[in-house]
JSON list of C-alpha atoms in Angstrom, two decimals:
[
{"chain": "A", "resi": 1, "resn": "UNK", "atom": "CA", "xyz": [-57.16, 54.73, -5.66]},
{"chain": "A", "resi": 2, "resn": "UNK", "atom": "CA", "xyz": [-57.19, 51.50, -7.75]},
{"chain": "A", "resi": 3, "resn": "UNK", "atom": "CA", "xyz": [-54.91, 52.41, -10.18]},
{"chain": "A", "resi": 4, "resn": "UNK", "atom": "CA", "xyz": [-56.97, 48.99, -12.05]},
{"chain": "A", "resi": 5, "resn": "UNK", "atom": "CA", "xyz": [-60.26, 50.79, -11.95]},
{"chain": "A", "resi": 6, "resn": "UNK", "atom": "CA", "xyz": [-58.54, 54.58, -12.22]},
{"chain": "A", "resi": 7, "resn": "UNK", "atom": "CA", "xyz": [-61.78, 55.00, -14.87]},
{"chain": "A", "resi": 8, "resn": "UNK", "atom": "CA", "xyz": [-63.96, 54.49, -11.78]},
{"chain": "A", "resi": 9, "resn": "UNK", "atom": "CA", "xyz": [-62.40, 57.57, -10.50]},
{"chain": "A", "resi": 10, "resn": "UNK", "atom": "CA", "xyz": [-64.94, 60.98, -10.11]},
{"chain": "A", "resi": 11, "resn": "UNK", "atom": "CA", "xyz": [-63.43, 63.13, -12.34]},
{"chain": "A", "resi": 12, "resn": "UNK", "atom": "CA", "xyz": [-64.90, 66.76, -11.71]},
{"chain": "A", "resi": 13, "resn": "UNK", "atom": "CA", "xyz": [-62.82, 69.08, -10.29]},
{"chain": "A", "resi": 14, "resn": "UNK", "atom": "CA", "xyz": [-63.61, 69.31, -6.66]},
{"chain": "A", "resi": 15, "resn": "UNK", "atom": "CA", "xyz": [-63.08, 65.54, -6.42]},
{"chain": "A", "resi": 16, "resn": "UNK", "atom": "CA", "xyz": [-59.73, 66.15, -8.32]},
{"chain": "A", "resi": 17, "resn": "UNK", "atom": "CA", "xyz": [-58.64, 68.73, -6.35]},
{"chain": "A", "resi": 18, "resn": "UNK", "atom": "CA", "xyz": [-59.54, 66.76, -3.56]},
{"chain": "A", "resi": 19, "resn": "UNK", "atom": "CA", "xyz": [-57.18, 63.56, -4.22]},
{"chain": "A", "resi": 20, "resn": "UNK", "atom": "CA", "xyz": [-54.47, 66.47, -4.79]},
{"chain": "A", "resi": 21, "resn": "UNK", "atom": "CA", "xyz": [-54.86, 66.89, -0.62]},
{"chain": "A", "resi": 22, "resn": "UNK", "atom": "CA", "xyz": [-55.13, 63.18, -0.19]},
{"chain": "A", "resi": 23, "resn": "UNK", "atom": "CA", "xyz": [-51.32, 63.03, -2.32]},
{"chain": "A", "resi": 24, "resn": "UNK", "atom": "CA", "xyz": [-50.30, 66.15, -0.06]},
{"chain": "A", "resi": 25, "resn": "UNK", "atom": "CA", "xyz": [-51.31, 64.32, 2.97]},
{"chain": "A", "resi": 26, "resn": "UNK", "atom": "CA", "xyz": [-49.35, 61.01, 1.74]},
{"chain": "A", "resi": 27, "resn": "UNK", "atom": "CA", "xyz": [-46.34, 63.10, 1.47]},
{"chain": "A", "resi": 28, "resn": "UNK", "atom": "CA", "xyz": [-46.40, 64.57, 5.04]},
{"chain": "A", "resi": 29, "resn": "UNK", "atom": "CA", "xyz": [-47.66, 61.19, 6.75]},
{"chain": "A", "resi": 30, "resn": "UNK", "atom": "CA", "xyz": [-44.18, 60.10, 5.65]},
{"chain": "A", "resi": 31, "resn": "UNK", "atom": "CA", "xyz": [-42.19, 62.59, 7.75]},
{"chain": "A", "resi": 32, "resn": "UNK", "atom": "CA", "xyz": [-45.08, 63.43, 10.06]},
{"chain": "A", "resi": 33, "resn": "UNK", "atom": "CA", "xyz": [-42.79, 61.07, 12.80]},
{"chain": "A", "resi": 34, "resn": "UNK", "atom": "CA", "xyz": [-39.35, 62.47, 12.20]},
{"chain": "A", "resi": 35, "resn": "UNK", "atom": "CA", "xyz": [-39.70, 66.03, 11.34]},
{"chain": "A", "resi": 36, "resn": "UNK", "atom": "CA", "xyz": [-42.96, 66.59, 13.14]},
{"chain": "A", "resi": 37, "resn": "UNK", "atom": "CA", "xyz": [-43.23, 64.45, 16.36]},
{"chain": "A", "resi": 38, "resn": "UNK", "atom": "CA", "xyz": [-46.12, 63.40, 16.05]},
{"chain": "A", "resi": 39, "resn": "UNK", "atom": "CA", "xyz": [-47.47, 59.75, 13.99]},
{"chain": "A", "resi": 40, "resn": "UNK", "atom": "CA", "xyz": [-49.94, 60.77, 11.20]},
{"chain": "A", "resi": 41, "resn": "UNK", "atom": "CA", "xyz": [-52.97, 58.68, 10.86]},
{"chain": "A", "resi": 42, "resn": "UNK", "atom": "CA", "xyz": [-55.57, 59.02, 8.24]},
{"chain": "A", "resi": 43, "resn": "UNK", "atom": "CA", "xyz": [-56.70, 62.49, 6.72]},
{"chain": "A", "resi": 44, "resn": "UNK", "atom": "CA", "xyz": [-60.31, 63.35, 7.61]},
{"chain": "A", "resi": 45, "resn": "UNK", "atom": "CA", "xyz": [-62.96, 64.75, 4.89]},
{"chain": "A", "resi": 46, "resn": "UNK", "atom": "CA", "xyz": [-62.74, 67.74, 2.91]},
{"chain": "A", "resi": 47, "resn": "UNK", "atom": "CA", "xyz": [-64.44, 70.60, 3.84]},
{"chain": "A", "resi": 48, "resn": "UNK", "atom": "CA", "xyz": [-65.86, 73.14, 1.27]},
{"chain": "A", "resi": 49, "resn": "UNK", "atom": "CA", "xyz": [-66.43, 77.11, 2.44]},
{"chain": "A", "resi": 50, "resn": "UNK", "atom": "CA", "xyz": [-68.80, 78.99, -0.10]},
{"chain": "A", "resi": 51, "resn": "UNK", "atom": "CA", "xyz": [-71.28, 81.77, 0.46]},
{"chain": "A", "resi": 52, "resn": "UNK", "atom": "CA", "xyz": [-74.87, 80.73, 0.47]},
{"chain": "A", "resi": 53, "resn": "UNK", "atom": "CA", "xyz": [-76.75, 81.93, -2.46]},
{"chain": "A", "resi": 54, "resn": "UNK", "atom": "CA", "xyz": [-79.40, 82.69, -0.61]},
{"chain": "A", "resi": 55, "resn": "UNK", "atom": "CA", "xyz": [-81.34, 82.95, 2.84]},
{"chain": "A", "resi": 56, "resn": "UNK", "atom": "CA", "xyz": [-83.56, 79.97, 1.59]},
{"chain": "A", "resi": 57, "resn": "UNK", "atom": "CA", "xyz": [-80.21, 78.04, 1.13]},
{"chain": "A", "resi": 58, "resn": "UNK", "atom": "CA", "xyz": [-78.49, 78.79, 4.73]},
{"chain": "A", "resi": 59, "resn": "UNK", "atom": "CA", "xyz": [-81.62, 78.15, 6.57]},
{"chain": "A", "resi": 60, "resn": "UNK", "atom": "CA", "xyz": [-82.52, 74.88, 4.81]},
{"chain": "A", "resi": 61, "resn": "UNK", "atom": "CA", "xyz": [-78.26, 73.87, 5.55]},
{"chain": "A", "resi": 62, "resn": "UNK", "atom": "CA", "xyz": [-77.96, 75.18, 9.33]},
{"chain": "A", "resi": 63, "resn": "UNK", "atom": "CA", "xyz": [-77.02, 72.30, 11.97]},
{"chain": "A", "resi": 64, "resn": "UNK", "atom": "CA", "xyz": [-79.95, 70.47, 14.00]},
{"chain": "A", "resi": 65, "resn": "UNK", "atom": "CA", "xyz": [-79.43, 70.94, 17.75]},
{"chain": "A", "resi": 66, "resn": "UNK", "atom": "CA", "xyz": [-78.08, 67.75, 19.54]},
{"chain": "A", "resi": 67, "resn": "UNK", "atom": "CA", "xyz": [-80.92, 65.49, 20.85]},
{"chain": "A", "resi": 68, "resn": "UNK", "atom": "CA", "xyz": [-80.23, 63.10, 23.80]},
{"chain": "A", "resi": 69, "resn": "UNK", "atom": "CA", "xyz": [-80.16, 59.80, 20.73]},
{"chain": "A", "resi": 70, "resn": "UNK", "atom": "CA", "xyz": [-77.34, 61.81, 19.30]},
{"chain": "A", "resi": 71, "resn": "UNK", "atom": "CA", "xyz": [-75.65, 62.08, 22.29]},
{"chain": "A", "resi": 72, "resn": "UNK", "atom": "CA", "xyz": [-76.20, 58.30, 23.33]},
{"chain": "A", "resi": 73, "resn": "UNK", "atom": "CA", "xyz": [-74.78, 57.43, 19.78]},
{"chain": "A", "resi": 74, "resn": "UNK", "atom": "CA", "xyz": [-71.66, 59.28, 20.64]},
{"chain": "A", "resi": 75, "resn": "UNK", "atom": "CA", "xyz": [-71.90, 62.31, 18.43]},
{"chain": "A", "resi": 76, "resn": "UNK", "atom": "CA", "xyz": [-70.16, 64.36, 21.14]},
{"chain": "A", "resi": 77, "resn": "UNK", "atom": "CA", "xyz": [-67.59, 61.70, 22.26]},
{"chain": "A", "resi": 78, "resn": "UNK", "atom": "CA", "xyz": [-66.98, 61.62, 18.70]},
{"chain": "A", "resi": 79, "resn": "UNK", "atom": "CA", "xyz": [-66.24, 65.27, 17.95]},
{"chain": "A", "resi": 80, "resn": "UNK", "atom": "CA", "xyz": [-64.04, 65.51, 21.35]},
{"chain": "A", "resi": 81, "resn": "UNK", "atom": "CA", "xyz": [-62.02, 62.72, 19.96]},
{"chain": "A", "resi": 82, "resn": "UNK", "atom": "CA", "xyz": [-61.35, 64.28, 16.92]},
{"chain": "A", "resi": 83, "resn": "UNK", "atom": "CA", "xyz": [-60.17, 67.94, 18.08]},
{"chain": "A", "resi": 84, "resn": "UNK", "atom": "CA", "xyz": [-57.62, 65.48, 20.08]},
{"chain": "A", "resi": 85, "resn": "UNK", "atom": "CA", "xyz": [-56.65, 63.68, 17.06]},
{"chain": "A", "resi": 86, "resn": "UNK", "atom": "CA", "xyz": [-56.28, 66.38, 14.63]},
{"chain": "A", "resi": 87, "resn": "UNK", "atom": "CA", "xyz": [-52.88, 67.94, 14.15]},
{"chain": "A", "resi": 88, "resn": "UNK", "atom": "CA", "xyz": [-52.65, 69.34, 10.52]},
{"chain": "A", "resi": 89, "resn": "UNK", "atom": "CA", "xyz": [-55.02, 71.60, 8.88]},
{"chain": "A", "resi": 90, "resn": "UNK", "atom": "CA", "xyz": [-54.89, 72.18, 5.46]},
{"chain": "A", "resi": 91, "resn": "UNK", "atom": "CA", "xyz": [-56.76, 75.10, 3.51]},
{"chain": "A", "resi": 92, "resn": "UNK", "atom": "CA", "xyz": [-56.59, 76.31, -0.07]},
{"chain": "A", "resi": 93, "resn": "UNK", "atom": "CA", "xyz": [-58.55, 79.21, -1.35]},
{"chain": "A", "resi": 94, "resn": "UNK", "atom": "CA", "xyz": [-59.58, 78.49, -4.70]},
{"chain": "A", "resi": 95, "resn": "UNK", "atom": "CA", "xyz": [-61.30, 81.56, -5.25]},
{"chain": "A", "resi": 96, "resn": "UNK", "atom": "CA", "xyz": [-61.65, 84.82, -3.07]},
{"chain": "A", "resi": 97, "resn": "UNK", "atom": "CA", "xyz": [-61.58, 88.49, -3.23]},
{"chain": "A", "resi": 98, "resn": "UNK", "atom": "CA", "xyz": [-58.39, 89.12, -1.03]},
{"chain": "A", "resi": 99, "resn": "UNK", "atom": "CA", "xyz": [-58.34, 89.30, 2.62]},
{"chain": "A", "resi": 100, "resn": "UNK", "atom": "CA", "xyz": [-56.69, 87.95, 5.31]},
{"chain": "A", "resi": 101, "resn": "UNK", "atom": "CA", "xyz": [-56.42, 84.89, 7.17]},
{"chain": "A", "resi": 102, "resn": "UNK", "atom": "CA", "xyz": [-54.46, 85.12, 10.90]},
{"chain": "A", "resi": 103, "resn": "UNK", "atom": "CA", "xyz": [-53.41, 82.37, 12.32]},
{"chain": "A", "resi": 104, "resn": "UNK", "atom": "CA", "xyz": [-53.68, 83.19, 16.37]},
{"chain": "A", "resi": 105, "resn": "UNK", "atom": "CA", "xyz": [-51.50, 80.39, 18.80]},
{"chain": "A", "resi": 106, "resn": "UNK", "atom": "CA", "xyz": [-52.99, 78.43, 22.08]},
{"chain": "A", "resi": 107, "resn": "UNK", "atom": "CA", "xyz": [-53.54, 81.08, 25.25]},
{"chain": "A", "resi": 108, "resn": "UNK", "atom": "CA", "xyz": [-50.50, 78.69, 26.80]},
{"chain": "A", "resi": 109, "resn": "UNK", "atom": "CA", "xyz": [-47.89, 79.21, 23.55]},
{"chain": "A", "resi": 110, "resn": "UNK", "atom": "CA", "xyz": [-45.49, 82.14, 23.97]},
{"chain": "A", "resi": 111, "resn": "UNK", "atom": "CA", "xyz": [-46.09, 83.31, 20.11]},
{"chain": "A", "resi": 112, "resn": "UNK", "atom": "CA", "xyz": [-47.12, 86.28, 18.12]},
{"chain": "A", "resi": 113, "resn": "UNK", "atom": "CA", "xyz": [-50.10, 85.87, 15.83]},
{"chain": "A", "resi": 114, "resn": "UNK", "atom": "CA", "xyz": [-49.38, 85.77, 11.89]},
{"chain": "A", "resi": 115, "resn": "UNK", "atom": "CA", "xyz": [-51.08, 87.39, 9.78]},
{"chain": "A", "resi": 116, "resn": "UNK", "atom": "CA", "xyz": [-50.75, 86.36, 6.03]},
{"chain": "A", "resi": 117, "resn": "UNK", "atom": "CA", "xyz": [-52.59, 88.04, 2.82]},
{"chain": "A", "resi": 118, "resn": "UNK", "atom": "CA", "xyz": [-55.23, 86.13, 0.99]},
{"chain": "A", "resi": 119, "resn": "UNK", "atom": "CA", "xyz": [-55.42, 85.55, -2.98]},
{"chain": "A", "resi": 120, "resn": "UNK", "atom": "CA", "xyz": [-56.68, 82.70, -5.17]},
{"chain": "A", "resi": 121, "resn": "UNK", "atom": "CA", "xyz": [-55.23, 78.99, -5.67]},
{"chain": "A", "resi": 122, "resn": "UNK", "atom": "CA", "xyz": [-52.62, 79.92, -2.09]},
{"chain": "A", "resi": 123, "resn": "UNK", "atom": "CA", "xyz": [-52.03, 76.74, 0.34]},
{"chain": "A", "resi": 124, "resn": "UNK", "atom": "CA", "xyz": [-51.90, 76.64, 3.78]},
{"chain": "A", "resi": 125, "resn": "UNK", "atom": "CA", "xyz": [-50.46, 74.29, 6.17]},
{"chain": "A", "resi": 126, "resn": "UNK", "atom": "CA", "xyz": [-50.73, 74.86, 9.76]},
{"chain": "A", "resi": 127, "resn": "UNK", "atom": "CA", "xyz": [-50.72, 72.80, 13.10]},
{"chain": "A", "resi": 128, "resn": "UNK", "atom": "CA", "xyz": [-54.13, 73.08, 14.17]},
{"chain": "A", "resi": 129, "resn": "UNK", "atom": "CA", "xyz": [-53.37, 71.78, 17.55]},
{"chain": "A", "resi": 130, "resn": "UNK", "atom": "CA", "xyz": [-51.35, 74.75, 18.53]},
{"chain": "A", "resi": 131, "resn": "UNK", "atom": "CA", "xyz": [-53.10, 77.24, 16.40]},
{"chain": "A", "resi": 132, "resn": "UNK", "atom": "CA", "xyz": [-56.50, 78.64, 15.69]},
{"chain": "A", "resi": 133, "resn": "UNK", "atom": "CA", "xyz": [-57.61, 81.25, 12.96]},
{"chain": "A", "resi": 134, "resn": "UNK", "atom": "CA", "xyz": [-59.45, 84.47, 12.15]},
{"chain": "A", "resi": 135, "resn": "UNK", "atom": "CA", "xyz": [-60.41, 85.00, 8.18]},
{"chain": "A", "resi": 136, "resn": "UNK", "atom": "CA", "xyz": [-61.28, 88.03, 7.37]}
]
């Protein structure tokens, strides 16, 4: 941010909360290189998980299908380029009810999956690259 126009600056908390991952991101994008191996370039939107409130409100928010003009604009290209970028994910769970997040590795990494417990305001860092989830 400007820190000139800092009064320009959304101030509810979900865009707070949301320059908190922007700092996060800042801090690892300065070891990314050295500790990581890998060079950090930009962080991409936040994401926000809730339950719908109702059927009305998941039906009226579910994806189009893909027409061919989406396609010819590059939507897929797009997406593939961006599961090759990505390398960090970053999830926080502001609010939940417990449960269980496990983080499961690539079919061609010798690991065990992890399986970590679930509870409000917890971060998670991962390397999405080399891992995938199951929430539960």
């Amino acid at each position: 941010p400007d820190p000139d126009h800092l009064d320009r600056l959304r101030q509810d908390p979900l865009s707070t909360f949301d320059r908190s991952l922007t700092n996060a991101s800042s801090v690892v994008a300065s070891i990314a290189w050295d500790t990581l191996g890998f060079p950090f370039g930009d962080r991409t939107k936040g994401m926000l998980w809730q339950p719908f409130a109702t059927k009305a409100e998941e039906d009226s928010l579910r994806p189009k299908p893909l027409n061919e003009e989406d396609i010819q604009e590059g939507a897929i290209a797009d997406h593939i380029g961006f599961l090759q970028r990505r390398k960090l994910g970053l999830m926080v769970w502001l609010e939940n009810s417990g449960g269980e997040i496990t983080l499961l590795p690539r079919h061609d990494l010798p690991r065990d999956p992890i399986t970590l417990p679930l509870t409000t305001k917890k971060l998670l860092v991962y390397r999405c690259d080399e891992l995938t989830y199951e929430y539960r």
